[in-house]
Amino acid sequence: MKLTWENIDLDSIGFSVTAAPDPGTLMRILVVEDEPDLRHALARAVRDAGYAVDVADNGEDGLFNAENTDYDAIILDVMLPKLDGWEVLARLRKSKKTPVLMLTARDQSRDRVRGLDTGADDYVVKPFDLPELFARLRALIRRSAGKTSNVLVIGDVVIHTAARNVSRRGQAVELTAREYALVEFLALHRGELVTRTTLYEHLFDEDDATLSNLLDVHVSNIRKKLGHDFIVTRRGHGYCIE
């Protein structure tokens, strides 16, 4: 059965769902949570919201993944076996600036202060509201790319990252989830050459079976909708939006 917001039983594990976020952005997120029901439900919910997801059930594996994969953001629980979330974060910050959203049942002010001082970018206390969690993730990803606005304008194309839609010359453009993900990722890195390897890492999770020409197909479809010159190909290297 296809996962929908209606058939996820999240109340028993501390979720409060007030609205379903629209599918769209396919950034790559790491979820590090040791409680099985919560980990599985959160990963499915994040994936259903349009993100590629990797998971870890302990601090050591979470740190290994975080150090060896370029994630767009990490959801990190504090109370973890092997290494707790604070230790994972402290070690990660020696080598990477990946945005980290800490997730915990602790609601003491000193715990939030400790997390932020250790290098967390944001902090959510269980039980939490899923749309708020996704909004915070999007904000973290925008800030890490140096974008504070949720509206990106590129020529006659306007990208609304909060609503996750695209218009051209004032007219809405229908994009698939992965087409939108590719457009947003390149737009957030406008002017930078993004390699094919990087795009595959950020657009697909570790369980996806992909074809070698899949990016070329997406780029071709996007050009038909947003203009031939919207995405520039650097042969042998990758793509960029100039």
PDB file of C-alpha atoms in Angstrom:
ATOM      1  CA  MET A   1       0.000   0.000   0.000  1.00  0.00           C
ATOM      2  CA  LYS A   2       1.302   3.426  -0.924  1.00  0.00           C
ATOM      3  CA  LEU A   3       2.260   5.473   2.093  1.00  0.00           C
ATOM      4  CA  THR A   4      -0.059   8.406   2.724  1.00  0.00           C
ATOM      5  CA  TRP A   5      -0.452  10.801   5.605  1.00  0.00           C
ATOM      6  CA  GLU A   6      -3.795   9.210   6.425  1.00  0.00           C
ATOM      7  CA  ASN A   7      -2.415   5.696   7.020  1.00  0.00           C
ATOM      8  CA  ILE A   8       0.624   6.576   9.118  1.00  0.00           C
ATOM      9  CA  ASP A   9      -0.035   5.932  12.783  1.00  0.00           C
ATOM     10  CA  LEU A  10       2.246   8.569  14.252  1.00  0.00           C
ATOM     11  CA  ASP A  11       0.292   9.631  17.310  1.00  0.00           C
ATOM     12  CA  SER A  12       1.526   6.674  19.355  1.00  0.00           C
ATOM     13  CA  ILE A  13       5.153   7.668  18.818  1.00  0.00           C
ATOM     14  CA  GLY A  14       4.817  11.350  19.561  1.00  0.00           C
ATOM     15  CA  PHE A  15       4.030  12.965  16.218  1.00  0.00           C
ATOM     16  CA  SER A  16       1.508  15.746  15.852  1.00  0.00           C
ATOM     17  CA  VAL A  17       0.383  16.084  12.230  1.00  0.00           C
ATOM     18  CA  THR A  18      -1.642  19.155  11.373  1.00  0.00           C
ATOM     19  CA  ALA A  19      -1.096  19.345   7.614  1.00  0.00           C
ATOM     20  CA  ALA A  20       0.588  17.354   4.889  1.00  0.00           C
ATOM     21  CA  PRO A  21       3.527  19.020   3.147  1.00  0.00           C
ATOM     22  CA  ASP A  22       3.384  18.898  -0.629  1.00  0.00           C
ATOM     23  CA  PRO A  23       5.798  16.442  -2.289  1.00  0.00           C
ATOM     24  CA  GLY A  24       8.567  18.153  -4.196  1.00  0.00           C
ATOM     25  CA  THR A  25      12.099  18.728  -3.043  1.00  0.00           C
ATOM     26  CA  LEU A  26      14.314  15.676  -3.257  1.00  0.00           C
ATOM     27  CA  MET A  27      17.267  16.634  -1.122  1.00  0.00           C
ATOM     28  CA  ARG A  28      19.217  13.926   0.694  1.00  0.00           C
ATOM     29  CA  ILE A  29      18.621  13.702   4.437  1.00  0.00           C
ATOM     30  CA  LEU A  30      20.241  11.511   7.099  1.00  0.00           C
ATOM     31  CA  VAL A  31      18.017  10.411   9.993  1.00  0.00           C
ATOM     32  CA  VAL A  32      19.888   9.182  13.090  1.00  0.00           C
ATOM     33  CA  GLU A  33      17.422   7.757  15.606  1.00  0.00           C
ATOM     34  CA  ASP A  34      17.709   4.585  17.708  1.00  0.00           C
ATOM     35  CA  GLU A  35      14.025   3.977  18.544  1.00  0.00           C
ATOM     36  CA  PRO A  36      12.868   1.607  15.744  1.00  0.00           C
ATOM     37  CA  ASP A  37       9.227   2.694  15.390  1.00  0.00           C
ATOM     38  CA  LEU A  38      10.121   6.361  15.418  1.00  0.00           C
ATOM     39  CA  ARG A  39      13.069   5.876  13.049  1.00  0.00           C
ATOM     40  CA  HIS A  40      11.003   3.948  10.505  1.00  0.00           C
ATOM     41  CA  ALA A  41       7.996   6.251  10.705  1.00  0.00           C
ATOM     42  CA  LEU A  42      10.113   9.384  10.468  1.00  0.00           C
ATOM     43  CA  ALA A  43      12.114   8.031   7.523  1.00  0.00           C
ATOM     44  CA  ARG A  44       8.924   7.072   5.679  1.00  0.00           C
ATOM     45  CA  ALA A  45       7.314  10.403   6.408  1.00  0.00           C
ATOM     46  CA  VAL A  46      10.375  12.359   5.277  1.00  0.00           C
ATOM     47  CA  ARG A  47      10.640  10.219   2.137  1.00  0.00           C
ATOM     48  CA  ASP A  48       6.936  10.644   1.424  1.00  0.00           C
ATOM     49  CA  ALA A  49       7.439  14.397   1.709  1.00  0.00           C
ATOM     50  CA  GLY A  50       9.854  14.188  -1.211  1.00  0.00           C
ATOM     51  CA  TYR A  51      13.298  13.700   0.307  1.00  0.00           C
ATOM     52  CA  ALA A  52      15.875  10.980  -0.320  1.00  0.00           C
ATOM     53  CA  VAL A  53      16.624   9.377   3.066  1.00  0.00           C
ATOM     54  CA  ASP A  54      19.411   7.369   4.671  1.00  0.00           C
ATOM     55  CA  VAL A  55      19.052   6.102   8.242  1.00  0.00           C
ATOM     56  CA  ALA A  56      21.291   5.041  11.135  1.00  0.00           C
ATOM     57  CA  ASP A  57      20.258   3.557  14.470  1.00  0.00           C
ATOM     58  CA  ASN A  58      23.326   4.491  16.537  1.00  0.00           C
ATOM     59  CA  GLY A  59      25.803   7.318  16.879  1.00  0.00           C
ATOM     60  CA  GLU A  60      28.803   5.508  15.387  1.00  0.00           C
ATOM     61  CA  ASP A  61      27.002   4.591  12.163  1.00  0.00           C
ATOM     62  CA  GLY A  62      25.414   8.031  12.007  1.00  0.00           C
ATOM     63  CA  LEU A  63      28.799   9.724  12.310  1.00  0.00           C
ATOM     64  CA  PHE A  64      30.314   7.436   9.663  1.00  0.00           C
ATOM     65  CA  ASN A  65      27.511   8.247   7.211  1.00  0.00           C
ATOM     66  CA  ALA A  66      27.650  11.959   7.990  1.00  0.00           C
ATOM     67  CA  GLU A  67      31.411  12.127   7.476  1.00  0.00           C
ATOM     68  CA  ASN A  68      31.441  10.106   4.268  1.00  0.00           C
ATOM     69  CA  THR A  69      28.339  11.399   2.463  1.00  0.00           C
ATOM     70  CA  ASP A  70      27.408  14.977   1.593  1.00  0.00           C
ATOM     71  CA  TYR A  71      23.930  15.336   3.035  1.00  0.00           C
ATOM     72  CA  ASP A  72      21.788  18.434   2.637  1.00  0.00           C
ATOM     73  CA  ALA A  73      20.736  18.125   6.285  1.00  0.00           C
ATOM     74  CA  ILE A  74      20.866  15.695   9.206  1.00  0.00           C
ATOM     75  CA  ILE A  75      18.115  14.929  11.718  1.00  0.00           C
ATOM     76  CA  LEU A  76      20.043  13.840  14.802  1.00  0.00           C
ATOM     77  CA  ASP A  77      18.580  12.405  18.010  1.00  0.00           C
ATOM     78  CA  VAL A  78      20.433  13.209  21.228  1.00  0.00           C
ATOM     79  CA  MET A  79      20.006   9.944  23.138  1.00  0.00           C
ATOM     80  CA  LEU A  80      21.803   7.356  20.983  1.00  0.00           C
ATOM     81  CA  PRO A  81      23.772   4.164  21.709  1.00  0.00           C
ATOM     82  CA  LYS A  82      27.561   3.987  21.154  1.00  0.00           C
ATOM     83  CA  LEU A  83      27.877   7.773  20.687  1.00  0.00           C
ATOM     84  CA  ASP A  84      25.276  10.264  21.850  1.00  0.00           C
ATOM     85  CA  GLY A  85      24.084  13.026  19.577  1.00  0.00           C
ATOM     86  CA  TRP A  86      26.240  15.684  21.205  1.00  0.00           C
ATOM     87  CA  GLU A  87      29.402  13.629  20.634  1.00  0.00           C
ATOM     88  CA  VAL A  88      28.390  12.870  17.054  1.00  0.00           C
ATOM     89  CA  LEU A  89      27.854  16.579  16.428  1.00  0.00           C
ATOM     90  CA  ALA A  90      31.100  17.632  18.099  1.00  0.00           C
ATOM     91  CA  ARG A  91      33.141  15.186  15.992  1.00  0.00           C
ATOM     92  CA  LEU A  92      31.279  16.030  12.794  1.00  0.00           C
ATOM     93  CA  ARG A  93      31.941  19.735  13.234  1.00  0.00           C
ATOM     94  CA  LYS A  94      35.699  19.083  13.051  1.00  0.00           C
ATOM     95  CA  SER A  95      35.342  18.257   9.358  1.00  0.00           C
ATOM     96  CA  LYS A  96      31.910  19.274   8.043  1.00  0.00           C
ATOM     97  CA  LYS A  97      29.346  22.052   8.230  1.00  0.00           C
ATOM     98  CA  THR A  98      26.335  19.951   7.224  1.00  0.00           C
ATOM     99  CA  PRO A  99      23.156  21.525   8.663  1.00  0.00           C
ATOM    100  CA  VAL A 100      22.021  19.561  11.736  1.00  0.00           C
ATOM    101  CA  LEU A 101      18.542  19.566  13.240  1.00  0.00           C
ATOM    102  CA  MET A 102      18.682  18.007  16.701  1.00  0.00           C
ATOM    103  CA  LEU A 103      15.708  15.927  17.762  1.00  0.00           C
ATOM    104  CA  THR A 104      15.132  14.993  21.386  1.00  0.00           C
ATOM    105  CA  ALA A 105      12.613  14.484  24.153  1.00  0.00           C
ATOM    106  CA  ARG A 106      14.659  16.764  26.387  1.00  0.00           C
ATOM    107  CA  ASP A 107      13.002  20.117  26.894  1.00  0.00           C
ATOM    108  CA  GLN A 108      15.342  21.708  29.393  1.00  0.00           C
ATOM    109  CA  SER A 109      16.774  25.049  28.314  1.00  0.00           C
ATOM    110  CA  ARG A 110      20.301  23.921  29.195  1.00  0.00           C
ATOM    111  CA  ASP A 111      19.978  20.968  26.806  1.00  0.00           C
ATOM    112  CA  ARG A 112      18.924  23.211  23.937  1.00  0.00           C
ATOM    113  CA  VAL A 113      21.765  25.593  24.724  1.00  0.00           C
ATOM    114  CA  ARG A 114      24.249  22.711  24.797  1.00  0.00           C
ATOM    115  CA  GLY A 115      23.072  21.458  21.418  1.00  0.00           C
ATOM    116  CA  LEU A 116      23.286  24.874  19.801  1.00  0.00           C
ATOM    117  CA  ASP A 117      26.665  25.616  21.365  1.00  0.00           C
ATOM    118  CA  THR A 118      28.004  22.280  20.120  1.00  0.00           C
ATOM    119  CA  GLY A 119      27.149  23.284  16.566  1.00  0.00           C
ATOM    120  CA  ALA A 120      23.519  22.357  15.952  1.00  0.00           C
ATOM    121  CA  ASP A 121      21.692  24.604  13.499  1.00  0.00           C
ATOM    122  CA  ASP A 122      18.242  24.065  14.981  1.00  0.00           C
ATOM    123  CA  TYR A 123      16.543  22.103  17.735  1.00  0.00           C
ATOM    124  CA  VAL A 124      13.144  20.355  17.836  1.00  0.00           C
ATOM    125  CA  VAL A 125      11.623  18.814  20.962  1.00  0.00           C
ATOM    126  CA  LYS A 126       9.398  15.716  20.764  1.00  0.00           C
ATOM    127  CA  PRO A 127       6.485  15.560  20.195  1.00  0.00           C
ATOM    128  CA  PHE A 128       6.815  17.744  17.131  1.00  0.00           C
ATOM    129  CA  ASP A 129       4.733  18.914  14.206  1.00  0.00           C
ATOM    130  CA  LEU A 130       5.845  17.392  10.871  1.00  0.00           C
ATOM    131  CA  PRO A 131       5.098  20.412   8.650  1.00  0.00           C
ATOM    132  CA  GLU A 132       7.155  22.549  11.047  1.00  0.00           C
ATOM    133  CA  LEU A 133       9.975  19.998  10.917  1.00  0.00           C
ATOM    134  CA  PHE A 134       9.996  20.117   7.111  1.00  0.00           C
ATOM    135  CA  ALA A 135       9.854  23.922   7.124  1.00  0.00           C
ATOM    136  CA  ARG A 136      12.860  23.994   9.443  1.00  0.00           C
ATOM    137  CA  LEU A 137      14.717  21.557   7.173  1.00  0.00           C
ATOM    138  CA  ARG A 138      14.049  23.717   4.121  1.00  0.00           C
ATOM    139  CA  ALA A 139      15.238  26.796   6.016  1.00  0.00           C
ATOM    140  CA  LEU A 140      18.442  25.022   7.056  1.00  0.00           C
ATOM    141  CA  ILE A 141      19.131  23.925   3.480  1.00  0.00           C
ATOM    142  CA  ARG A 142      18.519  27.442   2.139  1.00  0.00           C
ATOM    143  CA  ARG A 143      20.785  29.019   4.737  1.00  0.00           C
ATOM    144  CA  SER A 144      23.556  26.512   4.075  1.00  0.00           C
ATOM    145  CA  ALA A 145      23.411  27.477   0.396  1.00  0.00           C
ATOM    146  CA  GLY A 146      23.545  31.175   1.310  1.00  0.00           C
ATOM    147  CA  LYS A 147      19.900  31.782   0.385  1.00  0.00           C
ATOM    148  CA  THR A 148      17.701  33.468   2.960  1.00  0.00           C
ATOM    149  CA  SER A 149      14.675  33.994   0.714  1.00  0.00           C
ATOM    150  CA  ASN A 150      12.308  31.191  -0.274  1.00  0.00           C
ATOM    151  CA  VAL A 151      11.902  32.760  -3.736  1.00  0.00           C
ATOM    152  CA  LEU A 152      14.649  32.288  -6.343  1.00  0.00           C
ATOM    153  CA  VAL A 153      14.470  34.315  -9.565  1.00  0.00           C
ATOM    154  CA  ILE A 154      16.471  33.198 -12.590  1.00  0.00           C
ATOM    155  CA  GLY A 155      15.633  35.215 -15.682  1.00  0.00           C
ATOM    156  CA  ASP A 156      11.958  34.655 -16.396  1.00  0.00           C
ATOM    157  CA  VAL A 157      11.811  31.612 -14.116  1.00  0.00           C
ATOM    158  CA  VAL A 158      10.643  31.947 -10.489  1.00  0.00           C
ATOM    159  CA  ILE A 159      11.177  29.125  -7.998  1.00  0.00           C
ATOM    160  CA  HIS A 160       9.180  29.134  -4.749  1.00  0.00           C
ATOM    161  CA  THR A 161      11.042  26.765  -2.418  1.00  0.00           C
ATOM    162  CA  ALA A 162       8.438  26.913   0.354  1.00  0.00           C
ATOM    163  CA  ALA A 163       5.514  26.034  -1.934  1.00  0.00           C
ATOM    164  CA  ARG A 164       7.872  23.980  -4.107  1.00  0.00           C
ATOM    165  CA  ASN A 165       6.555  25.193  -7.409  1.00  0.00           C
ATOM    166  CA  VAL A 166       7.990  26.881 -10.502  1.00  0.00           C
ATOM    167  CA  SER A 167       6.597  29.483 -12.862  1.00  0.00           C
ATOM    168  CA  ARG A 168       7.880  30.944 -16.116  1.00  0.00           C
ATOM    169  CA  ARG A 169       6.724  34.293 -17.416  1.00  0.00           C
ATOM    170  CA  GLY A 170       3.996  34.249 -14.813  1.00  0.00           C
ATOM    171  CA  GLN A 171       2.639  30.851 -15.842  1.00  0.00           C
ATOM    172  CA  ALA A 172       2.838  27.776 -13.600  1.00  0.00           C
ATOM    173  CA  VAL A 173       5.111  25.020 -14.925  1.00  0.00           C
ATOM    174  CA  GLU A 174       4.338  21.402 -14.060  1.00  0.00           C
ATOM    175  CA  LEU A 175       7.465  19.537 -12.976  1.00  0.00           C
ATOM    176  CA  THR A 176       7.826  16.026 -11.614  1.00  0.00           C
ATOM    177  CA  ALA A 177       9.266  15.642  -8.114  1.00  0.00           C
ATOM    178  CA  ARG A 178      12.738  14.842  -9.394  1.00  0.00           C
ATOM    179  CA  GLU A 179      12.632  17.540 -12.069  1.00  0.00           C
ATOM    180  CA  TYR A 180      11.804  20.057  -9.358  1.00  0.00           C
ATOM    181  CA  ALA A 181      14.515  18.637  -7.106  1.00  0.00           C
ATOM    182  CA  LEU A 182      17.108  19.030  -9.854  1.00  0.00           C
ATOM    183  CA  VAL A 183      15.986  22.590 -10.627  1.00  0.00           C
ATOM    184  CA  GLU A 184      16.040  23.639  -6.968  1.00  0.00           C
ATOM    185  CA  PHE A 185      19.402  22.047  -6.228  1.00  0.00           C
ATOM    186  CA  LEU A 186      21.079  23.710  -9.218  1.00  0.00           C
ATOM    187  CA  ALA A 187      19.349  27.017  -8.421  1.00  0.00           C
ATOM    188  CA  LEU A 188      20.598  26.927  -4.827  1.00  0.00           C
ATOM    189  CA  HIS A 189      24.086  26.442  -6.272  1.00  0.00           C
ATOM    190  CA  ARG A 190      23.670  28.955  -9.090  1.00  0.00           C
ATOM    191  CA  GLY A 191      26.934  29.768 -10.832  1.00  0.00           C
ATOM    192  CA  GLU A 192      28.607  26.604  -9.557  1.00  0.00           C
ATOM    193  CA  LEU A 193      29.455  23.546 -11.613  1.00  0.00           C
ATOM    194  CA  VAL A 194      27.658  20.584 -10.051  1.00  0.00           C
ATOM    195  CA  THR A 195      29.019  17.168 -11.017  1.00  0.00           C
ATOM    196  CA  ARG A 196      26.851  14.261 -12.085  1.00  0.00           C
ATOM    197  CA  THR A 197      28.088  12.294  -9.070  1.00  0.00           C
ATOM    198  CA  THR A 198      26.961  15.054  -6.706  1.00  0.00           C
ATOM    199  CA  LEU A 199      23.540  15.192  -8.320  1.00  0.00           C
ATOM    200  CA  TYR A 200      23.064  11.438  -8.066  1.00  0.00           C
ATOM    201  CA  GLU A 201      24.106  11.537  -4.398  1.00  0.00           C
ATOM    202  CA  HIS A 202      21.623  14.289  -3.584  1.00  0.00           C
ATOM    203  CA  LEU A 203      18.678  13.192  -5.708  1.00  0.00           C
ATOM    204  CA  PHE A 204      18.546   9.492  -4.915  1.00  0.00           C
ATOM    205  CA  ASP A 205      18.746   7.530  -1.689  1.00  0.00           C
ATOM    206  CA  GLU A 206      20.826   4.411  -1.177  1.00  0.00           C
ATOM    207  CA  ASP A 207      17.938   2.076  -2.123  1.00  0.00           C
ATOM    208  CA  ASP A 208      17.250   3.647  -5.519  1.00  0.00           C
ATOM    209  CA  ALA A 209      18.058   1.756  -8.696  1.00  0.00           C
ATOM    210  CA  THR A 210      19.070   4.345 -11.270  1.00  0.00           C
ATOM    211  CA  LEU A 211      19.959   4.375 -14.936  1.00  0.00           C
ATOM    212  CA  SER A 212      23.152   5.977 -16.184  1.00  0.00           C
ATOM    213  CA  ASN A 213      21.258   8.381 -18.466  1.00  0.00           C
ATOM    214  CA  LEU A 214      18.571   9.327 -15.948  1.00  0.00           C
ATOM    215  CA  LEU A 215      19.991  12.805 -15.318  1.00  0.00           C
ATOM    216  CA  ASP A 216      20.177  13.473 -19.052  1.00  0.00           C
ATOM    217  CA  VAL A 217      16.491  12.569 -19.366  1.00  0.00           C
ATOM    218  CA  HIS A 218      15.519  14.916 -16.527  1.00  0.00           C
ATOM    219  CA  VAL A 219      17.645  17.751 -17.916  1.00  0.00           C
ATOM    220  CA  SER A 220      16.107  17.301 -21.364  1.00  0.00           C
ATOM    221  CA  ASN A 221      12.578  17.440 -19.942  1.00  0.00           C
ATOM    222  CA  ILE A 222      13.379  20.531 -17.875  1.00  0.00           C
ATOM    223  CA  ARG A 223      14.795  22.324 -20.909  1.00  0.00           C
ATOM    224  CA  LYS A 224      11.584  21.638 -22.821  1.00  0.00           C
ATOM    225  CA  LYS A 225       9.622  23.302 -20.016  1.00  0.00           C
ATOM    226  CA  LEU A 226      11.958  26.119 -18.882  1.00  0.00           C
ATOM    227  CA  GLY A 227      14.038  26.845 -21.978  1.00  0.00           C
ATOM    228  CA  HIS A 228      16.975  25.184 -23.678  1.00  0.00           C
ATOM    229  CA  ASP A 229      19.542  27.456 -22.017  1.00  0.00           C
ATOM    230  CA  PHE A 230      18.141  27.192 -18.494  1.00  0.00           C
ATOM    231  CA  ILE A 231      20.553  24.397 -17.554  1.00  0.00           C
ATOM    232  CA  VAL A 232      24.034  24.455 -19.077  1.00  0.00           C
ATOM    233  CA  THR A 233      25.902  21.195 -19.684  1.00  0.00           C
ATOM    234  CA  ARG A 234      29.656  21.079 -19.069  1.00  0.00           C
ATOM    235  CA  ARG A 235      30.529  17.935 -21.003  1.00  0.00           C
ATOM    236  CA  GLY A 236      32.476  15.446 -18.977  1.00  0.00           C
ATOM    237  CA  HIS A 237      31.926  17.460 -15.810  1.00  0.00           C
ATOM    238  CA  GLY A 238      28.317  18.183 -14.939  1.00  0.00           C
ATOM    239  CA  TYR A 239      25.631  20.883 -15.051  1.00  0.00           C
ATOM    240  CA  CYS A 240      25.045  24.419 -13.851  1.00  0.00           C
ATOM    241  CA  ILE A 241      22.563  27.278 -13.912  1.00  0.00           C
ATOM    242  CA  GLU A 242      24.382  30.483 -14.809  1.00  0.00           C
TER     243      GLU A 242
END
